[in-house]
mmCIF file of C-alpha atoms in Angstrom:
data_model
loop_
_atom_site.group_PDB
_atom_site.id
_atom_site.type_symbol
_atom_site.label_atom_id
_atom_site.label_comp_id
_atom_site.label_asym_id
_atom_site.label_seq_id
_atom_site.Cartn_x
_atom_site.Cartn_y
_atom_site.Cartn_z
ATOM 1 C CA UNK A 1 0.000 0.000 0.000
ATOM 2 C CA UNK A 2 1.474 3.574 -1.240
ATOM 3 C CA UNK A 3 2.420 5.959 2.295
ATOM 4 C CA UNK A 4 0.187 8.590 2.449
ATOM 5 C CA UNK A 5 0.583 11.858 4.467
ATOM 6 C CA UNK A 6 -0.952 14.803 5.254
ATOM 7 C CA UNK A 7 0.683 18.734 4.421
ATOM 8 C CA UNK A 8 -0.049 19.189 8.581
ATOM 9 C CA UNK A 9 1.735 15.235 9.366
ATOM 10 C CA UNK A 10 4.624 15.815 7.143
ATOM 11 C CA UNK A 11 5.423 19.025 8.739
ATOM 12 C CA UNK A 12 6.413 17.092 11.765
ATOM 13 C CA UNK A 13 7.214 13.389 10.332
ATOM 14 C CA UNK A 14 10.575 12.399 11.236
ATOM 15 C CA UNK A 15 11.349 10.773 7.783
ATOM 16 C CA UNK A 16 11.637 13.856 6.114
ATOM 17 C CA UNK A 17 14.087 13.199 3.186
ATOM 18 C CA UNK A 18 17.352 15.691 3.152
ATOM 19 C CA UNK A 19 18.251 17.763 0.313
ATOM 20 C CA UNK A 20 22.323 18.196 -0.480
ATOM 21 C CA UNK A 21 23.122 21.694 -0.388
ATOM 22 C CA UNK A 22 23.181 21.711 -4.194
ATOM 23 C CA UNK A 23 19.616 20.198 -4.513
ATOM 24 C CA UNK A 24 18.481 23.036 -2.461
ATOM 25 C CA UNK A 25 20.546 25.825 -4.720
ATOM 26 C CA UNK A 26 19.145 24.299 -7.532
ATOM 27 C CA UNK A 27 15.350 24.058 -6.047
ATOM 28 C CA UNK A 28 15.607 27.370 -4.890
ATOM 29 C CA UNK A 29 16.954 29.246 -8.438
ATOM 30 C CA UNK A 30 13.903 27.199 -10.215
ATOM 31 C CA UNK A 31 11.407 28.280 -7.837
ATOM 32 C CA UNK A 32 12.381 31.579 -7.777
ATOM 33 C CA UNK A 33 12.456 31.594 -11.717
ATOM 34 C CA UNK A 34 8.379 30.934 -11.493
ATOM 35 C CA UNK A 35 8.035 32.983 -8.746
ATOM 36 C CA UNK A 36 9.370 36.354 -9.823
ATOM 37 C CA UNK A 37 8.523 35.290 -13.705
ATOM 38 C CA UNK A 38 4.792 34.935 -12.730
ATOM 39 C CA UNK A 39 4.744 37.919 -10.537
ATOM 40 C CA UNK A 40 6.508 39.909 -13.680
ATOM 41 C CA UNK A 41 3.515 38.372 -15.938
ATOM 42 C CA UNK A 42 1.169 39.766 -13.455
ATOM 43 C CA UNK A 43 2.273 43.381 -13.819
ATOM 44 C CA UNK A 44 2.276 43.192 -17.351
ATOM 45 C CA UNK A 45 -1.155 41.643 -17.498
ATOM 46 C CA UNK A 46 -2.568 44.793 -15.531
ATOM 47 C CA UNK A 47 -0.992 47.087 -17.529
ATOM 48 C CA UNK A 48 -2.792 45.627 -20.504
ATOM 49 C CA UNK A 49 0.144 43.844 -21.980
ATOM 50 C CA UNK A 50 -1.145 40.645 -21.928
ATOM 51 C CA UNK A 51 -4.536 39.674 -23.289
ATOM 52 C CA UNK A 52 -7.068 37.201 -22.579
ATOM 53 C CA UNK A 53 -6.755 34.850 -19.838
ATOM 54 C CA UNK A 54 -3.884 34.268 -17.479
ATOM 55 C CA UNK A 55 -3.148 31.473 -14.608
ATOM 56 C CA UNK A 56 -0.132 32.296 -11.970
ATOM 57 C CA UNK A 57 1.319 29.411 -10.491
ATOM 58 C CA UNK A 58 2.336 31.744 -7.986
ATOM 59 C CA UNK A 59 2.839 29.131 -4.070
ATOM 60 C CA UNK A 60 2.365 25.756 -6.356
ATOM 61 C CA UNK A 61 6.422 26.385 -7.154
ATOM 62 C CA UNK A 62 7.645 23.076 -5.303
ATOM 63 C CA UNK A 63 5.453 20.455 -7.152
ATOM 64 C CA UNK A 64 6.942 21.240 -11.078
ATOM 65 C CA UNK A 65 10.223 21.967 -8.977
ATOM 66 C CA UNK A 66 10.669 18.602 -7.171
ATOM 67 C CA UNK A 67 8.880 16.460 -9.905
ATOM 68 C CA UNK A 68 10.844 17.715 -12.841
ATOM 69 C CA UNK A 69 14.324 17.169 -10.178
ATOM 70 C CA UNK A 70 13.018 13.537 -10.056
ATOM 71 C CA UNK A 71 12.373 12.672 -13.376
ATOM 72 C CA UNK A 72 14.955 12.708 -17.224
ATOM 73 C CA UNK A 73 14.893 15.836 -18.594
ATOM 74 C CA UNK A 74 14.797 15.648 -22.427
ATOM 75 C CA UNK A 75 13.351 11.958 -21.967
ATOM 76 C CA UNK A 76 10.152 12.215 -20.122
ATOM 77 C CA UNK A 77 7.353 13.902 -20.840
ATOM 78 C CA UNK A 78 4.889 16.699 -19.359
ATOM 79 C CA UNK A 79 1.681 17.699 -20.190
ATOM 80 C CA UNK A 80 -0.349 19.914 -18.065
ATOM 81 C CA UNK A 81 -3.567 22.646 -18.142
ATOM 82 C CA UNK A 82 -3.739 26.292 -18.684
ATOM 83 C CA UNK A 83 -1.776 27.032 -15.463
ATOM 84 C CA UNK A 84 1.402 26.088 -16.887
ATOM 85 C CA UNK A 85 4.291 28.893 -17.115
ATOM 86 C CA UNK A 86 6.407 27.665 -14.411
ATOM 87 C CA UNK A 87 6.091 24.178 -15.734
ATOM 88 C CA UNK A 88 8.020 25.584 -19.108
ATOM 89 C CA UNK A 89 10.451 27.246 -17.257
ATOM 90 C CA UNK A 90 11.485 24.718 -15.049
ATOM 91 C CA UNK A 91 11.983 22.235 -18.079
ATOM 92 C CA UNK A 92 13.943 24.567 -19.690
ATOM 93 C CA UNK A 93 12.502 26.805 -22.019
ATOM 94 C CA UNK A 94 13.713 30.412 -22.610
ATOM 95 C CA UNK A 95 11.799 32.496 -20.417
ATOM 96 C CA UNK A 96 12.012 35.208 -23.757
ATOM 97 C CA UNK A 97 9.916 32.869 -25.511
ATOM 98 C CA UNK A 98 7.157 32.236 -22.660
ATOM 99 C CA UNK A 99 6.810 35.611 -21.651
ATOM 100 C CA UNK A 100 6.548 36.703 -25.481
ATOM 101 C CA UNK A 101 3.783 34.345 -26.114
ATOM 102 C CA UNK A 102 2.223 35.920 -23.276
ATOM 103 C CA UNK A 103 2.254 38.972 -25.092
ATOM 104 C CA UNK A 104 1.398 38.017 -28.682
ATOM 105 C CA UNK A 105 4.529 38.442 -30.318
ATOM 106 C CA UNK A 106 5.965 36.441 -32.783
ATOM 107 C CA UNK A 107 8.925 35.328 -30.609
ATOM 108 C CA UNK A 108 6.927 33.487 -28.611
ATOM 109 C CA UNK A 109 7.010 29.752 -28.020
ATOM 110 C CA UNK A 110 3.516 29.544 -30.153
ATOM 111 C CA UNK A 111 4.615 32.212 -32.343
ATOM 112 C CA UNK A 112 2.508 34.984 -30.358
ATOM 113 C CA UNK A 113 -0.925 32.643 -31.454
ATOM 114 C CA UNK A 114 -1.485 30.622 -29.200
ATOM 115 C CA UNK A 115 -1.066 32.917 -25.528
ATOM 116 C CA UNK A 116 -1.222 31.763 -21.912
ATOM 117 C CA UNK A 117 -2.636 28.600 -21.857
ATOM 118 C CA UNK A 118 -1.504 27.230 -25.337
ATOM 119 C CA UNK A 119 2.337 26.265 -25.641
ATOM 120 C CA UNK A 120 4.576 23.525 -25.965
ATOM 121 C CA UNK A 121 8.089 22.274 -27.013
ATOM 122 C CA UNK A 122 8.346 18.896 -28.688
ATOM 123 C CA UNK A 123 12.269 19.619 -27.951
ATOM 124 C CA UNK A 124 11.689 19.661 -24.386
ATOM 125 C CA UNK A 125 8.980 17.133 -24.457
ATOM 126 C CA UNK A 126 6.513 19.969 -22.844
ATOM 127 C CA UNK A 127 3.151 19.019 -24.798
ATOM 128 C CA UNK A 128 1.071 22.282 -22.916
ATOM 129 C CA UNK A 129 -0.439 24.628 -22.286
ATOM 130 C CA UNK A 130 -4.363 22.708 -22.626
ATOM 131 C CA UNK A 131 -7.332 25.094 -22.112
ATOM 132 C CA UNK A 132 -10.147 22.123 -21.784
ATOM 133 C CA UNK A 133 -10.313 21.083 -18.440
ATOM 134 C CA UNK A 134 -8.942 17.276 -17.980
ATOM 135 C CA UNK A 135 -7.771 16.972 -21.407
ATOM 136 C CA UNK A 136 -4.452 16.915 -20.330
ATOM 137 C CA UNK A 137 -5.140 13.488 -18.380
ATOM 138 C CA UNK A 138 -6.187 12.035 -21.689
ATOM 139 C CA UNK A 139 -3.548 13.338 -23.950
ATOM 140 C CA UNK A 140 -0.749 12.891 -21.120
ATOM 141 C CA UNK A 141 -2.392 8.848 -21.322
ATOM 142 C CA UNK A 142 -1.660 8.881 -24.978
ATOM 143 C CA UNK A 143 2.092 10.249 -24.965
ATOM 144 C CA UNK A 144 2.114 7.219 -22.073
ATOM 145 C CA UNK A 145 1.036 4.638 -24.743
ATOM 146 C CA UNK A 146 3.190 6.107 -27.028
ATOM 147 C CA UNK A 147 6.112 5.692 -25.114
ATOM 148 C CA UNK A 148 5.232 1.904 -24.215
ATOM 149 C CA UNK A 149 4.233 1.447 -27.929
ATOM 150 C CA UNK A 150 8.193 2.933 -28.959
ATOM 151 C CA UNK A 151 9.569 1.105 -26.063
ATOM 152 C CA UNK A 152 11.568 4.760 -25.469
ATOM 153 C CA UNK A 153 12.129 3.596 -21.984
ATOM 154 C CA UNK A 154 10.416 7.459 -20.884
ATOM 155 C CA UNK A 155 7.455 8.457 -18.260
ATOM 156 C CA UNK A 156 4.619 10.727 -19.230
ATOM 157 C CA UNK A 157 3.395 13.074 -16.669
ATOM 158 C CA UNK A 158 0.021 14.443 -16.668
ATOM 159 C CA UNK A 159 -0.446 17.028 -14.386
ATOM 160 C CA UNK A 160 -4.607 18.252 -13.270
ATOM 161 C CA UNK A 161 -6.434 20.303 -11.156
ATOM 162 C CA UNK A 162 -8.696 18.669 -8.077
ATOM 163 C CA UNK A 163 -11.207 20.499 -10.105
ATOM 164 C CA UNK A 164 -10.304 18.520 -12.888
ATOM 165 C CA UNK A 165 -10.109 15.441 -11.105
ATOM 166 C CA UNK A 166 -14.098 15.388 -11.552
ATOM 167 C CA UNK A 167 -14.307 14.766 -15.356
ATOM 168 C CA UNK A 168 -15.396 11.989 -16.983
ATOM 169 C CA UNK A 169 -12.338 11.853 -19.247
ATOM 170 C CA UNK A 170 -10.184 11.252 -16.156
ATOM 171 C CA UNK A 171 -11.794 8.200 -14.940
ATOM 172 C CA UNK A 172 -11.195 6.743 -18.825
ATOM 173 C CA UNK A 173 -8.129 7.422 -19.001
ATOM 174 C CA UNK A 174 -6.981 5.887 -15.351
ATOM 175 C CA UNK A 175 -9.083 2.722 -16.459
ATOM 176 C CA UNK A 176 -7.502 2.433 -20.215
ATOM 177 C CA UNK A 177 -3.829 3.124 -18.557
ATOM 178 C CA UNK A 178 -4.393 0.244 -16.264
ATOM 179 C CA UNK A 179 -5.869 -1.810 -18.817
ATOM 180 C CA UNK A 180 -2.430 -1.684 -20.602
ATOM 181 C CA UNK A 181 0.102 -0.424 -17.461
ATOM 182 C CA UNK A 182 1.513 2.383 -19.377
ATOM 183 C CA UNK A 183 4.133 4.327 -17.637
ATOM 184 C CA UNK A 184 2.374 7.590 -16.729
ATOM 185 C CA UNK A 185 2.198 9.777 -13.545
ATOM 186 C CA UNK A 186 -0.842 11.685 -12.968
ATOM 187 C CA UNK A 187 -0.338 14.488 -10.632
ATOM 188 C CA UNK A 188 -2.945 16.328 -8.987
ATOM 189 C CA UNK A 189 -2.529 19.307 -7.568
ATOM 190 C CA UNK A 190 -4.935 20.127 -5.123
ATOM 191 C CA UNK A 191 -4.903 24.279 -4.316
ATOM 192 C CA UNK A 192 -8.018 23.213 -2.123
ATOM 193 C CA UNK A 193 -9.878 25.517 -4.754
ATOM 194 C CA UNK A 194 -11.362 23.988 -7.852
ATOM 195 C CA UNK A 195 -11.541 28.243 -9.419
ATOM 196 C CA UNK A 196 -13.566 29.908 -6.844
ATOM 197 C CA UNK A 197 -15.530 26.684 -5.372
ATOM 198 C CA UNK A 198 -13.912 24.665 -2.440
ATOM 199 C CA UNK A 199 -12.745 20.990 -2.257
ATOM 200 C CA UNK A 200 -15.633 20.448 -0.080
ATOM 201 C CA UNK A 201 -17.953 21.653 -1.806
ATOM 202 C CA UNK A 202 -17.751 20.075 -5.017
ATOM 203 C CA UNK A 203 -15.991 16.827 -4.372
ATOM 204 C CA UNK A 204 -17.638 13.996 -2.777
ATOM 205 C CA UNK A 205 -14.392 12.272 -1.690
ATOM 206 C CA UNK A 206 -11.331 15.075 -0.851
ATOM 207 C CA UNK A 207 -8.819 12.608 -1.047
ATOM 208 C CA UNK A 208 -7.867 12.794 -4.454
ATOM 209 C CA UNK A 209 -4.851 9.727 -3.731
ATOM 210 C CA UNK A 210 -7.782 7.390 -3.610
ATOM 211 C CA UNK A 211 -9.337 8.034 -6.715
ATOM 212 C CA UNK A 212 -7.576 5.157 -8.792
ATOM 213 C CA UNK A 213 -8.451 2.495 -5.978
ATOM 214 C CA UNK A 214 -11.263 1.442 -8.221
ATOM 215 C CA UNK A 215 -8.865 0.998 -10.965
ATOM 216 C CA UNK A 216 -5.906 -0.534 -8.448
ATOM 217 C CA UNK A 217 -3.629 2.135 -9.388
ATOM 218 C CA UNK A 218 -2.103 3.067 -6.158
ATOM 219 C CA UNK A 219 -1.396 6.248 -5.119
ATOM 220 C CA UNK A 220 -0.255 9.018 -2.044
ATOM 221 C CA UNK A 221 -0.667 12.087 -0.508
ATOM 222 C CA UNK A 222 2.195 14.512 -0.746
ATOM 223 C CA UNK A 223 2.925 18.111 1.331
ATOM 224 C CA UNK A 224 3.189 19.966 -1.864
ATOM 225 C CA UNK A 225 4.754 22.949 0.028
ATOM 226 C CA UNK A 226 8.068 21.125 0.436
ATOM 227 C CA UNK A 227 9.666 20.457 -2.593
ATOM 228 C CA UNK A 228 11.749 18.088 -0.916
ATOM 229 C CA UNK A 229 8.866 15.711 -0.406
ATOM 230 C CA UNK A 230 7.744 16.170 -3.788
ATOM 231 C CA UNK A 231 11.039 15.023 -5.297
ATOM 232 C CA UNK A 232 10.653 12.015 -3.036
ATOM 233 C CA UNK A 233 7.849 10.602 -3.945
ATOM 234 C CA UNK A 234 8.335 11.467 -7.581
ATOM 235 C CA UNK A 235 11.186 9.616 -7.378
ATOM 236 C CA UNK A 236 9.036 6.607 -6.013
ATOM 237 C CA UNK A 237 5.853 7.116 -8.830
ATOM 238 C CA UNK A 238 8.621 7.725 -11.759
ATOM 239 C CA UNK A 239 10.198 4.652 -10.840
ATOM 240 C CA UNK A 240 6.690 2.264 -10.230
ATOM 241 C CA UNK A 241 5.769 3.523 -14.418
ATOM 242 C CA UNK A 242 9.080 2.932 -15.724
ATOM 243 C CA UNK A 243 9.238 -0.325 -14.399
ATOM 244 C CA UNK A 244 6.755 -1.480 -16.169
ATOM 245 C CA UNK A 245 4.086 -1.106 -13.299
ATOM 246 C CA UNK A 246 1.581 1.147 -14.768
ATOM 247 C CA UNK A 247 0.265 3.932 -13.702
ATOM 248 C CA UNK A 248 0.791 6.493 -10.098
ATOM 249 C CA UNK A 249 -1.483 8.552 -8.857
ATOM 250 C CA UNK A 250 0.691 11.923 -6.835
ATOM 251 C CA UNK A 251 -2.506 14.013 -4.954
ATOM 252 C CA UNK A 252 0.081 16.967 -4.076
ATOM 253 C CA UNK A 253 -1.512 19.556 -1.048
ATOM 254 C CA UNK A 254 -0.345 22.809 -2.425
ATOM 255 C CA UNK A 255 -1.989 26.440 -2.512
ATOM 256 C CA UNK A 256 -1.728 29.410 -4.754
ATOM 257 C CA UNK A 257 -1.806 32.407 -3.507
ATOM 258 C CA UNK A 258 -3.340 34.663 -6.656
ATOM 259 C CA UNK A 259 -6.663 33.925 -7.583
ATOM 260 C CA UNK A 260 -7.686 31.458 -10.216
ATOM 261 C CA UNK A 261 -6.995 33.674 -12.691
ATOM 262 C CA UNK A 262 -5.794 37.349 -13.422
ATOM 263 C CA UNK A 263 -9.441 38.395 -13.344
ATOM 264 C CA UNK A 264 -10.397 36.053 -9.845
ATOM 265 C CA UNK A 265 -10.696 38.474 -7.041
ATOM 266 C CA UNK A 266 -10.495 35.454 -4.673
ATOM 267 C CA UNK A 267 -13.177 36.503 -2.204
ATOM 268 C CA UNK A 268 -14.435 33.308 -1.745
ATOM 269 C CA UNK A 269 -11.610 32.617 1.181
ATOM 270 C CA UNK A 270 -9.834 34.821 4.001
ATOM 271 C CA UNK A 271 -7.049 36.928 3.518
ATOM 272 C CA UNK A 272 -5.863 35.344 7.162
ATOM 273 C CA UNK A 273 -5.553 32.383 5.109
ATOM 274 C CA UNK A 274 -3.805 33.242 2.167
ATOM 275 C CA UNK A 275 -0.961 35.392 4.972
ATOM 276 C CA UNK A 276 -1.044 31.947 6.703
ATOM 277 C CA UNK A 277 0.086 29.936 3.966
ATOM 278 C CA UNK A 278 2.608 32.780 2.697
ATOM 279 C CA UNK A 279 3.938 33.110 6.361
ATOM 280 C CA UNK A 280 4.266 29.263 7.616
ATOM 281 C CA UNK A 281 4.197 27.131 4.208
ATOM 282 C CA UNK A 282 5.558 29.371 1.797
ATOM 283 C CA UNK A 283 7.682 26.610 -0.373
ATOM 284 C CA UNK A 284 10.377 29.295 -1.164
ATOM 285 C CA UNK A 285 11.393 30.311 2.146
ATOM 286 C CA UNK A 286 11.570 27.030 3.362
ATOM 287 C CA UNK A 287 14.301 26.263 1.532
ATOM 288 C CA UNK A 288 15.684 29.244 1.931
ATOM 289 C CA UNK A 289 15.891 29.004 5.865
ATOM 290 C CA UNK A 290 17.651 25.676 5.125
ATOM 291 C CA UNK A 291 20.382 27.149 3.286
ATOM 292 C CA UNK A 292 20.889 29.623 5.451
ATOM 293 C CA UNK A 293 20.949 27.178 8.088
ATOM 294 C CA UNK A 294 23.622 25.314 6.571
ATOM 295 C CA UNK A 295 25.732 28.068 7.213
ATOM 296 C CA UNK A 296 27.917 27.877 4.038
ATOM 297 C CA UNK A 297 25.438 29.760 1.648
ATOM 298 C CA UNK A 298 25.221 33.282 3.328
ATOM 299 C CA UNK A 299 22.324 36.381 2.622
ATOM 300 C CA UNK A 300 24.869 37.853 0.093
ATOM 301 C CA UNK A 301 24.703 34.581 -1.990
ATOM 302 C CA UNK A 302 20.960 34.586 -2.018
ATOM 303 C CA UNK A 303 20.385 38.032 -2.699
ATOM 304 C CA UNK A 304 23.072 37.464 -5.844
ATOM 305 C CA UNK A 305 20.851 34.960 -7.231
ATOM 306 C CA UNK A 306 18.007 37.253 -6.665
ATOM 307 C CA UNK A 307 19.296 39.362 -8.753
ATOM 308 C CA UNK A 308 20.421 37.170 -11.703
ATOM 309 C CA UNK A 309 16.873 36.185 -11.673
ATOM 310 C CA UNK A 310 15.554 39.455 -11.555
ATOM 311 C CA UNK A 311 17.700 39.836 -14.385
ATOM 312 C CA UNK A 312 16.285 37.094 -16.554
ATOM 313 C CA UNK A 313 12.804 38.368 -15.800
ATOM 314 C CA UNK A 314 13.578 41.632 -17.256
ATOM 315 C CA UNK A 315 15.082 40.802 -20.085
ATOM 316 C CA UNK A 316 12.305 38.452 -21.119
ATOM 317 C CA UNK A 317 9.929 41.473 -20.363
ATOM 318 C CA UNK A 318 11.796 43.602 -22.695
ATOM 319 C CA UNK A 319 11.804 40.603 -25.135
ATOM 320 C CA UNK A 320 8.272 40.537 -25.144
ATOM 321 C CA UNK A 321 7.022 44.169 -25.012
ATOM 322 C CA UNK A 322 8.998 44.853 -27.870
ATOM 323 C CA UNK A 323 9.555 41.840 -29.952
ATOM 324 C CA UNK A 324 7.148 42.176 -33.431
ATOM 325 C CA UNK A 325 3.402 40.970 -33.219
ATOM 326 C CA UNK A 326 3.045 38.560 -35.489
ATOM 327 C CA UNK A 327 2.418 38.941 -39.312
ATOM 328 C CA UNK A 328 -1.127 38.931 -40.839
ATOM 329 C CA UNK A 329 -0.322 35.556 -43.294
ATOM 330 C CA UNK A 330 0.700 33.666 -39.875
ATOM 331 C CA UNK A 331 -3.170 33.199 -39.872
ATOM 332 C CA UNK A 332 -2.990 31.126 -42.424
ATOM 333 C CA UNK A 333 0.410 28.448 -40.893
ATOM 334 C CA UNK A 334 0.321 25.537 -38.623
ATOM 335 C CA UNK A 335 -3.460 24.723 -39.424
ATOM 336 C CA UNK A 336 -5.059 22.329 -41.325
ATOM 337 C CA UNK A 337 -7.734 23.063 -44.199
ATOM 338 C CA UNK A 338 -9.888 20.618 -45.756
ATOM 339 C CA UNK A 339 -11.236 20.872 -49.129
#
């Protein structure tokens, strides 16, 4: 039976895996990346630089963070919904690109057409950026049979909302990669809000680990907010799929601390609770207190790779504000027209 625990039990549990002091530089740049990357897109967005919609994955750092640490970059797959900036930055891609997408321009990743919540990299093996709710479960299940079918030795990870835990389409796909044990991950990250409606009110079971029992595809319950229990239990679900096991179910407890989107005012909880996550469980600061801790990495070193990041940010916002808009006939490219 998979170990489960709670954000609350893991805060305390004894078996807390350790991070090298390199794991936790490392964890610390990424997260930071998102952080300040998605706070950047969030300025822009009110000054009417970026259109349409627009999901920060602003809190939710750790779970790309530790997952993408625990899995072969360039080998394994990711597929995830419309919140998915920080997943493309932590798998690489230049942050010119996603932040010029953002804008429209033709630099982006998408070539400025496809915005927020539609981009990908076959390069990177980042297949989106999905705007339908849950489709990623079904398409990340198909880049899992494809990778069984090649015999490419890689994991497909398929990352949903407890929102979009609800659909139909899930529940098909956990039943069709059982049916043929393809090596997939699906990771569900529960921000206890599925937009502005709680777990509890819209889920009849809140433990969102449990929901492949029916299917025997085992699965855990992860404190989200620690990026070093993310990367170990990645570590264990990556493993089960490549093996040859099937499929893992990851239910990580996370938060984000914007609304659901740009245009979510978020009234529908406290501001008491938001401050309490950002004050207590705030995945960021954890690991910085750790380094600090250490006592080899000092404030200086932290504040120099504040700025370097600060620096990337900037650049890709001066990428994007200025970089072209795309030209008229690029209506006409990457589609498909049937007599």
């Amino acid at each position: 039976m998979a170990r489960k625990a709670t954000a609350t039990q893991a805060k305390t549990q004894p078996n807390v895996p350790q991070f090298s002091e390199q794991q936790d530089l490392e964890a610390f740049r990424e997260m930071l990346l998102i952080r300040r990357f998605e706070e950047k897109a969030g300025q822009m967005y009110g000054m009417g630089l970026i259109g349409g919609f627009c999901h920060l994955y602003i809190g939710q750092e750790a779970v790309v963070t530790g997952i993408t640490m625990a899995s072969e970059k360039g080998k394994d797959s990711q597929i995830t919904g419309y919140r998915d900036h920080g997943h493309m930055l932590v798998m690489g891609l230049d942050p010119k690109g996603v932040m010029a997408e953002l804008t429209g321009r033709q630099g982006g990743l998408s070539k400025g057409k496809g915005g927020s919540m539609h981009m990908f990299s076959n390069e990177h093996r980042f297949y989106g950026g999905n705007g339908i709710v849950g489709a990623q479960a079904s398409l990340g299940t198909g880049l899992a049979f494809a990778a069984k079918y090649s015999g490419d030795g890689s994991v497909a990870i398929a990352y949903f909302g407890d929102g979009a835990a609800n659909q139909g389409q899930v529940y098909e796909s956990f039943n069709m990669a059982k049916l043929w044990n393809l090596p997939v991950v699906y990771v569900i990250e529960n921000n206890k809000y599925a937009m502005g409606t709680s777990i509890e009110r819209a889920a009849a079971t809140t433990d969102f680990s449990m929901r492949g029992a029916s299917f025997n595809i085992p699965g855990e319950q992860v404190d989200g907010m620690d990026v070093r229990m993310v990367y170990d239990a990645a570590q264990r679900a990556i493993e089960h799929a490549r093996s040859g096991k099937g499929p893992y179910i990851l239910e990580m407890l996370t938060y984000r601390y914007r609304g659901h989107s740009m245009s979510d005012p978020a009234k529908y909880r406290s501001k008491d609770e938001v401050t309490k996550y950002r004050q207590e469980r705030d995945p960021i600061e954890q690991v910085r207190a750790r380094l600090l801790a250490g006592g080899k990495i000092s404030e200086e070193d932290l504040k120099q790779i504040e700025t370097e990041i600060r620096a990337i940010v900037t650049e890709a916002a001066d990428f994007a504000t200025n970089d072209p808009e795309p030209a008229a006939s690029e209506l006409w490219t990457d589609i498909t027209i049937e007599a």
